[in-house]
Structure formats: C-alpha cells, structure tokens
PDB file of C-alpha atoms in Angstrom:
ATOM      1  CA  MET A   1     -24.532-158.961  19.417  1.00 52.00           C
ATOM      2  CA  ARG A   2     -20.769-159.105  19.177  1.00 66.00           C
ATOM      3  CA  HIS A   3     -18.789-159.329  22.407  1.00 78.00           C
ATOM      4  CA  LEU A   4     -18.485-155.952  24.145  1.00 83.00           C
ATOM      5  CA  PRO A   5     -15.858-154.876  26.674  1.00 88.00           C
ATOM      6  CA  SER A   6     -16.961-154.165  30.225  1.00 88.00           C
ATOM      7  CA  LEU A   7     -19.225-151.094  30.174  1.00 89.00           C
ATOM      8  CA  ASN A   8     -17.926-150.118  33.593  1.00 91.00           C
ATOM      9  CA  GLY A   9     -14.388-150.317  32.257  1.00 92.00           C
ATOM     10  CA  LEU A  10     -15.361-148.125  29.308  1.00 93.00           C
ATOM     11  CA  ARG A  11     -16.924-145.562  31.652  1.00 93.00           C
ATOM     12  CA  VAL A  12     -13.750-145.445  33.743  1.00 94.00           C
ATOM     13  CA  PHE A  13     -11.689-145.159  30.548  1.00 94.00           C
ATOM     14  CA  GLU A  14     -13.695-142.116  29.368  1.00 94.00           C
ATOM     15  CA  VAL A  15     -13.272-140.349  32.727  1.00 94.00           C
ATOM     16  CA  VAL A  16      -9.526-141.042  32.808  1.00 94.00           C
ATOM     17  CA  THR A  17      -9.105-139.598  29.290  1.00 94.00           C
ATOM     18  CA  ARG A  18     -10.483-136.278  30.524  1.00 93.00           C
ATOM     19  CA  HIS A  19      -8.186-136.034  33.550  1.00 93.00           C
ATOM     20  CA  LEU A  20      -5.156-138.035  32.364  1.00 93.00           C
ATOM     21  CA  ASN A  21      -4.688-138.830  36.025  1.00 93.00           C
ATOM     22  CA  PHE A  22      -5.905-141.880  37.962  1.00 93.00           C
ATOM     23  CA  ARG A  23      -6.317-139.951  41.225  1.00 92.00           C
ATOM     24  CA  LEU A  24      -8.509-137.216  39.739  1.00 92.00           C
ATOM     25  CA  ALA A  25     -10.551-139.786  37.836  1.00 92.00           C
ATOM     26  CA  ALA A  26     -11.055-141.731  41.069  1.00 92.00           C
ATOM     27  CA  GLU A  27     -12.313-138.572  42.811  1.00 92.00           C
ATOM     28  CA  GLU A  28     -14.879-137.979  40.067  1.00 90.00           C
ATOM     29  CA  LEU A  29     -16.041-141.598  40.134  1.00 91.00           C
ATOM     30  CA  GLY A  30     -16.048-141.890  43.921  1.00 92.00           C
ATOM     31  CA  VAL A  31     -13.798-144.951  43.979  1.00 93.00           C
ATOM     32  CA  THR A  32     -10.187-145.630  44.928  1.00 94.00           C
ATOM     33  CA  GLN A  33      -7.239-144.847  42.687  1.00 93.00           C
ATOM     34  CA  GLY A  34      -6.346-148.524  42.713  1.00 94.00           C
ATOM     35  CA  ALA A  35      -9.810-149.466  41.458  1.00 94.00           C
ATOM     36  CA  VAL A  36      -9.446-147.060  38.531  1.00 94.00           C
ATOM     37  CA  ALA A  37      -6.008-148.435  37.633  1.00 94.00           C
ATOM     38  CA  GLN A  38      -7.365-151.997  37.827  1.00 95.00           C
ATOM     39  CA  GLN A  39     -10.269-151.197  35.495  1.00 94.00           C
ATOM     40  CA  ILE A  40      -7.894-149.669  32.937  1.00 94.00           C
ATOM     41  CA  ARG A  41      -5.528-152.649  33.120  1.00 94.00           C
ATOM     42  CA  GLY A  42      -8.459-155.012  32.673  1.00 94.00           C
ATOM     43  CA  LEU A  43      -9.782-153.091  29.678  1.00 93.00           C
ATOM     44  CA  GLU A  44      -6.356-153.010  28.032  1.00 93.00           C
ATOM     45  CA  ALA A  45      -5.979-156.760  28.606  1.00 93.00           C
ATOM     46  CA  GLU A  46      -9.412-157.415  27.143  1.00 91.00           C
ATOM     47  CA  LEU A  47      -8.661-155.327  24.065  1.00 91.00           C
ATOM     48  CA  GLY A  48      -5.125-156.601  23.732  1.00 92.00           C
ATOM     49  CA  LEU A  49      -3.535-153.157  23.345  1.00 92.00           C
ATOM     50  CA  LYS A  50      -2.331-150.179  25.372  1.00 94.00           C
ATOM     51  CA  LEU A  51      -4.645-147.207  25.719  1.00 94.00           C
ATOM     52  CA  PHE A  52      -2.334-145.017  27.850  1.00 94.00           C
ATOM     53  CA  GLU A  53       1.358-144.325  28.166  1.00 94.00           C
ATOM     54  CA  ARG A  54       2.274-144.129  31.869  1.00 92.00           C
ATOM     55  CA  HIS A  55       4.529-141.233  32.871  1.00 91.00           C
ATOM     56  CA  PRO A  56       5.731-140.295  36.388  1.00 86.00           C
ATOM     57  CA  ARG A  57       3.105-137.596  37.005  1.00 85.00           C
ATOM     58  CA  THR A  58       0.578-137.978  34.232  1.00 90.00           C
ATOM     59  CA  LEU A  59      -0.820-140.220  31.532  1.00 92.00           C
ATOM     60  CA  ALA A  60      -0.854-139.812  27.761  1.00 93.00           C
ATOM     61  CA  LEU A  61      -3.275-141.435  25.348  1.00 94.00           C
ATOM     62  CA  THR A  62      -1.766-143.737  22.788  1.00 94.00           C
ATOM     63  CA  GLU A  63      -2.824-143.355  19.165  1.00 94.00           C
ATOM     64  CA  ALA A  64      -5.219-146.256  19.644  1.00 93.00           C
ATOM     65  CA  GLY A  65      -6.592-144.651  22.814  1.00 92.00           C
ATOM     66  CA  ARG A  66      -7.239-141.318  21.092  1.00 93.00           C
ATOM     67  CA  GLY A  67      -9.210-142.938  18.302  1.00 93.00           C
ATOM     68  CA  TYR A  68     -11.084-145.224  20.678  1.00 93.00           C
ATOM     69  CA  VAL A  69     -12.257-142.542  23.131  1.00 93.00           C
ATOM     70  CA  ALA A  70     -13.856-140.425  20.382  1.00 92.00           C
ATOM     71  CA  ASN A  71     -16.137-143.316  19.443  1.00 93.00           C
ATOM     72  CA  ILE A  72     -16.764-144.323  23.055  1.00 93.00           C
ATOM     73  CA  ARG A  73     -17.933-140.793  23.898  1.00 92.00           C
ATOM     74  CA  ARG A  74     -20.339-140.826  20.959  1.00 92.00           C
ATOM     75  CA  ALA A  75     -21.661-144.174  22.152  1.00 92.00           C
ATOM     76  CA  PHE A  76     -22.243-142.863  25.682  1.00 90.00           C
ATOM     77  CA  GLU A  77     -23.975-139.784  24.256  1.00 90.00           C
ATOM     78  CA  LEU A  78     -26.319-142.035  22.277  1.00 90.00           C
ATOM     79  CA  ILE A  79     -27.103-144.033  25.423  1.00 88.00           C
ATOM     80  CA  SER A  80     -27.668-140.825  27.382  1.00 84.00           C
ATOM     81  CA  ASP A  81     -29.942-139.351  24.705  1.00 81.00           C
ATOM     82  CA  ALA A  82     -31.945-142.576  24.465  1.00 84.00           C
ATOM     83  CA  THR A  83     -32.369-142.663  28.229  1.00 79.00           C
ATOM     84  CA  GLU A  84     -33.502-139.033  28.379  1.00 72.00           C
ATOM     85  CA  MET A  85     -36.116-139.687  25.695  1.00 74.00           C
ATOM     86  CA  LEU A  86     -37.340-142.713  27.610  1.00 74.00           C
ATOM     87  CA  ARG A  87     -37.389-141.000  30.998  1.00 61.00           C
ATOM     88  CA  PRO A  88     -37.533-137.207  30.604  1.00 55.00           C
ATOM     89  CA  GLU A  89     -35.934-135.286  33.445  1.00 57.00           C
ATOM     90  CA  PRO A  90     -34.959-131.636  33.953  1.00 61.00           C
ATOM     91  CA  GLN A  91     -32.149-130.696  31.606  1.00 77.00           C
ATOM     92  CA  HIS A  92     -28.921-129.947  33.479  1.00 84.00           C
ATOM     93  CA  LEU A  93     -26.970-127.003  32.063  1.00 89.00           C
ATOM     94  CA  THR A  94     -23.788-125.498  33.490  1.00 90.00           C
ATOM     95  CA  ILE A  95     -23.041-121.810  32.973  1.00 92.00           C
ATOM     96  CA  SER A  96     -19.620-120.345  33.754  1.00 92.00           C
ATOM     97  CA  VAL A  97     -19.582-116.752  35.052  1.00 93.00           C
ATOM     98  CA  THR A  98     -17.351-114.540  37.164  1.00 92.00           C
ATOM     99  CA  PRO A  99     -18.133-114.325  40.898  1.00 93.00           C
ATOM    100  CA  THR A 100     -19.179-110.668  40.532  1.00 93.00           C
ATOM    101  CA  PHE A 101     -21.525-111.418  37.623  1.00 94.00           C
ATOM    102  CA  ALA A 102     -23.052-114.257  39.643  1.00 94.00           C
ATOM    103  CA  SER A 103     -23.614-112.293  42.856  1.00 93.00           C
ATOM    104  CA  LYS A 104     -24.532-108.858  41.477  1.00 94.00           C
ATOM    105  CA  TRP A 105     -26.596-109.769  38.418  1.00 94.00           C
ATOM    106  CA  LEU A 106     -27.407-113.440  37.831  1.00 94.00           C
ATOM    107  CA  ILE A 107     -28.442-114.702  41.273  1.00 93.00           C
ATOM    108  CA  PRO A 108     -31.008-111.923  41.923  1.00 92.00           C
ATOM    109  CA  ARG A 109     -32.698-112.880  38.623  1.00 92.00           C
ATOM    110  CA  LEU A 110     -32.697-116.658  39.074  1.00 92.00           C
ATOM    111  CA  PRO A 111     -36.286-116.811  40.416  1.00 92.00           C
ATOM    112  CA  ASP A 112     -37.490-115.404  37.098  1.00 92.00           C
ATOM    113  CA  PHE A 113     -35.417-117.953  35.198  1.00 92.00           C
ATOM    114  CA  THR A 114     -36.753-120.832  37.286  1.00 91.00           C
ATOM    115  CA  ALA A 115     -40.337-119.679  36.747  1.00 92.00           C
ATOM    116  CA  THR A 116     -39.777-119.268  33.004  1.00 90.00           C
ATOM    117  CA  HIS A 117     -37.834-122.527  32.487  1.00 90.00           C
ATOM    118  CA  PRO A 118     -38.803-125.053  35.180  1.00 88.00           C
ATOM    119  CA  ASP A 119     -37.519-127.862  32.930  1.00 86.00           C
ATOM    120  CA  ILE A 120     -33.908-126.586  33.013  1.00 89.00           C
ATOM    121  CA  ASP A 121     -31.704-127.241  36.032  1.00 88.00           C
ATOM    122  CA  LEU A 122     -29.184-124.406  35.782  1.00 89.00           C
ATOM    123  CA  ARG A 123     -25.852-125.005  37.493  1.00 90.00           C
ATOM    124  CA  ILE A 124     -23.634-121.964  38.097  1.00 91.00           C
ATOM    125  CA  LEU A 125     -19.856-122.253  38.038  1.00 90.00           C
ATOM    126  CA  ALA A 126     -18.526-118.958  39.461  1.00 90.00           C
ATOM    127  CA  SER A 127     -14.812-118.528  38.858  1.00 87.00           C
ATOM    128  CA  ASP A 128     -12.369-116.011  37.436  1.00 84.00           C
ATOM    129  CA  ARG A 129     -10.674-118.875  35.631  1.00 83.00           C
ATOM    130  CA  ILE A 130     -11.827-119.269  32.031  1.00 80.00           C
ATOM    131  CA  SER A 131     -13.578-122.624  31.886  1.00 77.00           C
ATOM    132  CA  ASN A 132     -13.029-125.101  29.103  1.00 79.00           C
ATOM    133  CA  PHE A 133     -16.259-126.176  27.422  1.00 82.00           C
ATOM    134  CA  GLN A 134     -15.033-129.732  26.919  1.00 76.00           C
ATOM    135  CA  THR A 135     -12.985-130.642  29.981  1.00 77.00           C
ATOM    136  CA  ASP A 136     -15.101-128.667  32.502  1.00 80.00           C
ATOM    137  CA  ALA A 137     -18.458-129.834  31.061  1.00 82.00           C
ATOM    138  CA  VAL A 138     -19.587-126.208  30.666  1.00 88.00           C
ATOM    139  CA  ASP A 139     -22.501-125.584  28.300  1.00 91.00           C
ATOM    140  CA  LEU A 140     -22.288-121.797  28.032  1.00 92.00           C
ATOM    141  CA  ALA A 141     -20.482-118.897  29.657  1.00 92.00           C
ATOM    142  CA  VAL A 142     -20.592-115.154  30.194  1.00 93.00           C
ATOM    143  CA  ARG A 143     -17.115-113.895  29.379  1.00 90.00           C
ATOM    144  CA  TYR A 144     -15.537-110.472  29.635  1.00 89.00           C
ATOM    145  CA  GLY A 145     -13.305-109.531  26.719  1.00 88.00           C
ATOM    146  CA  ARG A 146     -13.300-109.065  22.981  1.00 86.00           C
ATOM    147  CA  PRO A 147     -14.374-111.583  20.351  1.00 82.00           C
ATOM    148  CA  PRO A 148     -13.427-113.870  18.797  1.00 82.00           C
ATOM    149  CA  PHE A 149     -13.102-116.128  21.840  1.00 83.00           C
ATOM    150  CA  GLY A 150     -11.894-119.164  19.949  1.00 80.00           C
ATOM    151  CA  PRO A 151     -12.695-121.441  17.045  1.00 82.00           C
ATOM    152  CA  GLY A 152     -16.029-123.203  17.116  1.00 85.00           C
ATOM    153  CA  LEU A 153     -17.652-120.717  19.520  1.00 88.00           C
ATOM    154  CA  ASN A 154     -20.572-118.320  19.121  1.00 88.00           C
ATOM    155  CA  ALA A 155     -20.332-115.001  20.986  1.00 90.00           C
ATOM    156  CA  ASP A 156     -23.310-112.655  21.479  1.00 91.00           C
ATOM    157  CA  LEU A 157     -23.000-109.236  23.081  1.00 92.00           C
ATOM    158  CA  LEU A 158     -24.793-109.176  26.443  1.00 92.00           C
ATOM    159  CA  PHE A 159     -23.618-105.927  28.089  1.00 92.00           C
ATOM    160  CA  GLU A 160     -21.321-103.156  26.989  1.00 91.00           C
ATOM    161  CA  GLN A 161     -18.751-102.359  29.653  1.00 91.00           C
ATOM    162  CA  VAL A 162     -19.661 -98.864  30.892  1.00 93.00           C
ATOM    163  CA  VAL A 163     -17.632 -98.059  34.011  1.00 95.00           C
ATOM    164  CA  VAL A 164     -19.114 -95.527  36.448  1.00 96.00           C
ATOM    165  CA  ALA A 165     -18.226 -94.253  39.918  1.00 96.00           C
ATOM    166  CA  VAL A 166     -20.547 -94.957  42.844  1.00 97.00           C
ATOM    167  CA  GLY A 167     -20.672 -94.325  46.564  1.00 96.00           C
ATOM    168  CA  SER A 168     -22.965 -94.515  49.577  1.00 96.00           C
ATOM    169  CA  PRO A 169     -25.419 -91.602  49.817  1.00 96.00           C
ATOM    170  CA  LEU A 170     -24.684 -91.389  53.562  1.00 95.00           C
ATOM    171  CA  LEU A 171     -20.957 -91.019  52.865  1.00 95.00           C
ATOM    172  CA  ILE A 172     -21.630 -88.401  50.182  1.00 95.00           C
ATOM    173  CA  GLU A 173     -23.798 -86.435  52.601  1.00 94.00           C
ATOM    174  CA  LYS A 174     -20.994 -86.554  55.162  1.00 94.00           C
ATOM    175  CA  LEU A 175     -18.013 -85.663  52.945  1.00 93.00           C
ATOM    176  CA  GLY A 176     -19.633 -83.689  50.120  1.00 92.00           C
ATOM    177  CA  ARG A 177     -19.860 -84.465  46.408  1.00 92.00           C
ATOM    178  CA  PRO A 178     -16.412 -85.670  45.255  1.00 91.00           C
ATOM    179  CA  GLU A 179     -16.761 -83.783  41.960  1.00 87.00           C
ATOM    180  CA  GLU A 180     -16.825 -80.455  43.796  1.00 85.00           C
ATOM    181  CA  GLY A 181     -13.816 -78.495  44.978  1.00 76.00           C
ATOM    182  CA  MET A 182     -11.191 -80.560  46.785  1.00 85.00           C
ATOM    183  CA  ASN A 183     -13.685 -83.038  48.235  1.00 87.00           C
ATOM    184  CA  LEU A 184     -12.270 -86.000  46.288  1.00 90.00           C
ATOM    185  CA  ALA A 185      -9.140 -85.967  48.447  1.00 89.00           C
ATOM    186  CA  ARG A 186     -11.278 -86.857  51.463  1.00 90.00           C
ATOM    187  CA  TYR A 187     -12.476 -90.155  49.963  1.00 93.00           C
ATOM    188  CA  PRO A 188     -10.773 -93.540  49.992  1.00 94.00           C
ATOM    189  CA  LEU A 189     -10.760 -95.152  46.551  1.00 95.00           C
ATOM    190  CA  LEU A 190     -11.871 -98.792  46.375  1.00 96.00           C
ATOM    191  CA  HIS A 191      -9.932-100.692  43.719  1.00 95.00           C
ATOM    192  CA  ASP A 192     -10.640-104.062  42.120  1.00 93.00           C
ATOM    193  CA  ALA A 193      -8.407-106.230  39.918  1.00 90.00           C
ATOM    194  CA  HIS A 194      -9.116-104.032  36.870  1.00 90.00           C
ATOM    195  CA  ASP A 195      -7.738-100.892  38.575  1.00 90.00           C
ATOM    196  CA  PHE A 196      -9.564 -98.397  36.339  1.00 93.00           C
ATOM    197  CA  TRP A 197      -9.224 -95.449  38.743  1.00 92.00           C
ATOM    198  CA  PRO A 198      -6.161 -93.824  37.074  1.00 91.00           C
ATOM    199  CA  GLN A 199      -7.889 -93.825  33.653  1.00 93.00           C
ATOM    200  CA  PHE A 200     -11.168 -92.647  35.158  1.00 93.00           C
ATOM    201  CA  LEU A 201      -9.606 -89.728  37.031  1.00 91.00           C
ATOM    202  CA  ASP A 202      -7.643 -88.629  33.949  1.00 91.00           C
ATOM    203  CA  ARG A 203     -10.920 -88.417  32.051  1.00 91.00           C
ATOM    204  CA  ALA A 204     -12.938 -86.843  34.890  1.00 89.00           C
ATOM    205  CA  PHE A 205     -10.251 -84.228  35.619  1.00 88.00           C
ATOM    206  CA  PRO A 206      -8.424 -83.512  32.333  1.00 87.00           C
ATOM    207  CA  GLN A 207      -6.817 -80.481  33.961  1.00 84.00           C
ATOM    208  CA  GLY A 208      -5.245 -82.762  36.547  1.00 78.00           C
ATOM    209  CA  ILE A 209      -5.975 -83.433  40.185  1.00 78.00           C
ATOM    210  CA  SER A 210      -4.161 -84.953  43.131  1.00 73.00           C
ATOM    211  CA  ALA A 211      -5.438 -88.501  43.601  1.00 70.00           C
ATOM    212  CA  PRO A 212      -6.562 -89.476  47.110  1.00 75.00           C
ATOM    213  CA  THR A 213      -3.870 -91.108  49.195  1.00 77.00           C
ATOM    214  CA  LYS A 214      -6.284 -93.576  50.796  1.00 90.00           C
ATOM    215  CA  ASN A 215      -6.694 -96.751  48.722  1.00 92.00           C
ATOM    216  CA  ILE A 216      -8.294-100.108  49.537  1.00 94.00           C
ATOM    217  CA  ARG A 217      -7.774-102.978  47.089  1.00 95.00           C
ATOM    218  CA  PHE A 218      -9.925-106.042  46.449  1.00 94.00           C
ATOM    219  CA  ASN A 219      -9.557-108.951  44.045  1.00 92.00           C
ATOM    220  CA  GLN A 220     -13.280-108.958  43.203  1.00 92.00           C
ATOM    221  CA  THR A 221     -15.442-106.105  41.917  1.00 93.00           C
ATOM    222  CA  SER A 222     -18.340-107.352  44.048  1.00 94.00           C
ATOM    223  CA  LEU A 223     -16.264-106.787  47.192  1.00 96.00           C
ATOM    224  CA  ALA A 224     -15.480-103.207  46.170  1.00 96.00           C
ATOM    225  CA  ILE A 225     -19.197-102.625  45.537  1.00 96.00           C
ATOM    226  CA  GLU A 226     -20.161-104.020  48.966  1.00 96.00           C
ATOM    227  CA  ALA A 227     -17.493-101.842  50.592  1.00 96.00           C
ATOM    228  CA  ALA A 228     -18.945 -98.802  48.798  1.00 96.00           C
ATOM    229  CA  ILE A 229     -22.445 -99.673  50.045  1.00 96.00           C
ATOM    230  CA  ALA A 230     -20.987 -99.890  53.566  1.00 96.00           C
ATOM    231  CA  GLY A 231     -19.635 -96.349  53.210  1.00 95.00           C
ATOM    232  CA  GLN A 232     -15.963 -97.263  53.057  1.00 96.00           C
ATOM    233  CA  GLY A 233     -15.137 -95.288  49.902  1.00 95.00           C
ATOM    234  CA  LEU A 234     -15.848 -94.821  46.195  1.00 96.00           C
ATOM    235  CA  ALA A 235     -15.922 -97.717  43.765  1.00 96.00           C
ATOM    236  CA  LEU A 236     -15.752 -98.093  39.997  1.00 95.00           C
ATOM    237  CA  THR A 237     -17.963-100.743  38.453  1.00 95.00           C
ATOM    238  CA  SER A 238     -19.798-101.741  35.316  1.00 94.00           C
ATOM    239  CA  GLN A 239     -23.066 -99.844  35.463  1.00 93.00           C
ATOM    240  CA  PHE A 240     -25.276-102.927  35.076  1.00 93.00           C
ATOM    241  CA  PHE A 241     -23.761-104.499  38.205  1.00 94.00           C
ATOM    242  CA  VAL A 242     -25.212-101.738  40.399  1.00 95.00           C
ATOM    243  CA  GLU A 243     -28.549-101.016  38.712  1.00 92.00           C
ATOM    244  CA  ASP A 244     -30.443-102.660  41.589  1.00 92.00           C
ATOM    245  CA  ASP A 245     -28.364-100.844  44.219  1.00 95.00           C
ATOM    246  CA  LEU A 246     -28.903 -97.494  42.497  1.00 95.00           C
ATOM    247  CA  ALA A 247     -32.653 -98.099  42.253  1.00 93.00           C
ATOM    248  CA  ALA A 248     -32.793 -99.020  45.952  1.00 94.00           C
ATOM    249  CA  GLU A 249     -30.686 -95.920  46.818  1.00 94.00           C
ATOM    250  CA  ARG A 250     -28.005 -98.012  48.487  1.00 95.00           C
ATOM    251  CA  LEU A 251     -25.623 -96.291  46.085  1.00 96.00           C
ATOM    252  CA  VAL A 252     -25.607 -93.075  44.099  1.00 96.00           C
ATOM    253  CA  ARG A 253     -23.781 -92.452  40.869  1.00 95.00           C
ATOM    254  CA  LEU A 254     -21.013 -89.847  40.956  1.00 94.00           C
ATOM    255  CA  PHE A 255     -19.400 -87.801  38.172  1.00 92.00           C
ATOM    256  CA  ALA A 256     -20.812 -87.479  34.668  1.00 92.00           C
ATOM    257  CA  THR A 257     -17.802 -89.419  33.397  1.00 92.00           C
ATOM    258  CA  GLU A 258     -18.231 -92.864  31.831  1.00 93.00           C
ATOM    259  CA  LEU A 259     -15.259 -95.048  30.989  1.00 93.00           C
ATOM    260  CA  ARG A 260     -15.324 -97.518  28.108  1.00 91.00           C
ATOM    261  CA  VAL A 261     -12.295 -99.787  27.885  1.00 85.00           C
ATOM    262  CA  GLY A 262     -13.025-101.793  24.735  1.00 83.00           C
ATOM    263  CA  SER A 263     -13.923-105.066  26.472  1.00 88.00           C
ATOM    264  CA  ASP A 264     -17.535-106.092  27.012  1.00 92.00           C
ATOM    265  CA  PHE A 265     -19.602-108.992  28.349  1.00 93.00           C
ATOM    266  CA  TYR A 266     -20.594-111.747  25.920  1.00 93.00           C
ATOM    267  CA  ILE A 267     -22.647-114.934  26.034  1.00 93.00           C
ATOM    268  CA  VAL A 268     -20.381-117.646  24.650  1.00 92.00           C
ATOM    269  CA  SER A 269     -21.223-121.242  23.763  1.00 90.00           C
ATOM    270  CA  PRO A 270     -20.071-123.919  21.320  1.00 89.00           C
ATOM    271  CA  ARG A 271     -21.541-123.735  17.835  1.00 87.00           C
ATOM    272  CA  LYS A 272     -22.635-127.343  18.306  1.00 85.00           C
ATOM    273  CA  PRO A 273     -23.727-127.546  21.962  1.00 85.00           C
ATOM    274  CA  ARG A 274     -24.641-130.825  23.618  1.00 82.00           C
ATOM    275  CA  HIS A 275     -28.172-129.628  24.424  1.00 83.00           C
ATOM    276  CA  ALA A 276     -28.916-127.144  21.668  1.00 86.00           C
ATOM    277  CA  GLY A 277     -32.530-126.371  22.592  1.00 87.00           C
ATOM    278  CA  SER A 278     -31.850-125.691  26.253  1.00 89.00           C
ATOM    279  CA  VAL A 279     -28.713-123.670  25.520  1.00 91.00           C
ATOM    280  CA  ALA A 280     -30.702-121.524  23.072  1.00 92.00           C
ATOM    281  CA  ALA A 281     -33.385-120.993  25.727  1.00 92.00           C
ATOM    282  CA  VAL A 282     -30.838-119.842  28.326  1.00 92.00           C
ATOM    283  CA  ARG A 283     -29.149-117.531  25.824  1.00 92.00           C
ATOM    284  CA  ALA A 284     -32.513-115.985  24.931  1.00 93.00           C
ATOM    285  CA  TRP A 285     -33.427-115.539  28.600  1.00 94.00           C
ATOM    286  CA  LEU A 286     -30.081-113.880  29.392  1.00 93.00           C
ATOM    287  CA  ALA A 287     -30.572-111.458  26.508  1.00 92.00           C
ATOM    288  CA  PHE A 288     -34.140-110.693  27.587  1.00 92.00           C
ATOM    289  CA  ALA A 289     -33.122-110.190  31.217  1.00 91.00           C
ATOM    290  CA  ALA A 290     -30.365-107.848  30.079  1.00 90.00           C
ATOM    291  CA  GLY A 291     -33.047-105.703  28.475  1.00 84.00           C
ATOM    292  CA  GLN A 292     -31.975-106.352  24.912  1.00 47.00           C
ATOM    293  CA  GLY A 293     -34.579-108.837  23.759  1.00 39.00           C
ATOM    294  CA  THR A 294     -32.241-110.109  21.074  1.00 38.00           C
ATOM    295  CA  CYS A 295     -28.463-110.352  21.042  1.00 41.00           C
ATOM    296  CA  ALA A 296     -26.151-108.744  18.530  1.00 39.00           C
ATOM    297  CA  THR A 297     -24.010-111.536  17.138  1.00 39.00           C
ATOM    298  CA  ALA A 298     -20.292-110.889  17.303  1.00 41.00           C
ATOM    299  CA  PRO A 299     -17.926-112.149  14.597  1.00 37.00           C
ATOM    300  CA  THR A 300     -16.595-115.661  15.061  1.00 39.00           C
ATOM    301  CA  ARG A 301     -13.924-117.629  13.369  1.00 33.00           C
TER     302      ARG A 301
END
C-alpha cells in the first residue's frame, strides 16, 4: 500500500473544511485550537502544499484543498459504510423542524415512531433557522413555505396550512362566544411571528369590526397555543397543531373562518441522501402519521 498521510490529520482536515475556522473545528473534535492548527500544518508539510489560505477571521480552501476534500469525504464515507456493514448499529438520522412542530406534533408521536422503527435513532434539531443539509449534517427536514426549496431537493406535501382560531372553553364560557355581538372586544388576541390576525379578522368580519385593543405577542406559535390553553386569550394556529388539544377539550375552535396563506408544510430531503433507506422510512412514517398514507410530490428543480 502506498504511503498514506496521517488519518487523524485527514479527519481534522475534513472537519476544518466544514467550519473554515480552527476554533469551531476544535470544539467539534473536543481538542484545543492549537492542536487543530498543528494537525493542519503537519498535513500540509507532509503533502508539500497549502490546503488553506489564512485570513484574519476565517480560512479559505485553496484550489488543491477543494479538490482534495471531496475525495477525502468519499473515502471516509466508504470507511463508515464498511464499518456499519461489519458492525450494524442503529441508524442515526437528524431531522430539522421548527420548535412548534416539534412540541405540538412530532414529540407526542415519537413513541409510535420508536416502536415502528427501533433500528433508527432519530435526532431532532428544533430551530427556526433553516438548516443546511450539508454543513449541519441534517438528513431531512419539515419546512414551511412553497416549493421548490432548492436544487437537488425533494419536497413532499405533509400538511396544508389551514389557520383557525382557538380558545379555552373556560374562557369562552366566561366571556361569551367571540363571534357573537360585541364579545370579540372583550378578548385579548395572542399573536405569533406570523401575525395572521388582521387577515383573519378581515375574512371573518367582511363588514368590518373594531379589533380588540388587548394584544399579547410571542415569537413562537407553540407559546401562543399554551397561552390560549391557559385562558389568556384567543390564538391563531395551523389546525393540525391543535388536533390533540381540541380532542382533549383543552381548546375549542372558534369562528367558521379558515385562513389559507399559500404556504404549507413539506418534508424535504436531498435527492441523494446519505442513508436512503432510513430517510425513505422516516418520510413514509411522517406521511402516515399525518393521515395521508402517501405524500403528494411537489415540483422540484
């Protein structure tokens, strides 16, 4: 076998190429920043060429570095695949979702997923930030918006966004149905980051109505829902987020009005995922749990 560079140096090199920062790479590897820099210097000396351009606050791959890392990643993938075949372990998959989707829909259904797929170790990344499939090591995501979501991605419709108004039955009993008479003025409105209340009220009261003067604002829909359950006001939410709360009578639906805003919830994943079989299994389970059985494929480009 021809002489190979240090495998540890190659591993450090691959991590640094993802962060382009010695400090962040050191945090991922659990070593010091100086150790990372030393490994890179040693690898460059062994190869006899520069892999990175050093700048004051970041690094940049040289042309040689860009070509080298593509092959190194493929080599590590081959080693990883060979090891998994030799010593099968639960498949780790990371799914990116919003905090509200995680707390109000996904987490209550995880026991069913675990029972159905005990061989898949599902890791949930809950964030409003759109994760990058490559740099964040995300295998699939549930994203709110309109397709296409980007080149090289498959997007399947999971839920249509149907916005409804909800409130605590105890609060409704106390203040009266908000659809009737002037009762709406007695209710605080609970807003989230989407702020759909103006559109909703225009549709519910086409003849016009004075909006309540009491408003409470949250940055997460889940917080507005919890405030509504606690009797603090009326909330707007995607209907599927509160199906369990409506069934348990923690909330009641108000108004006949439904608001559709043109953006829906989709399962998104790369066309060529790292673990195709497991990703397909999670996609199928999400669709089944959503009550669809099969997903309607959205156009991609």
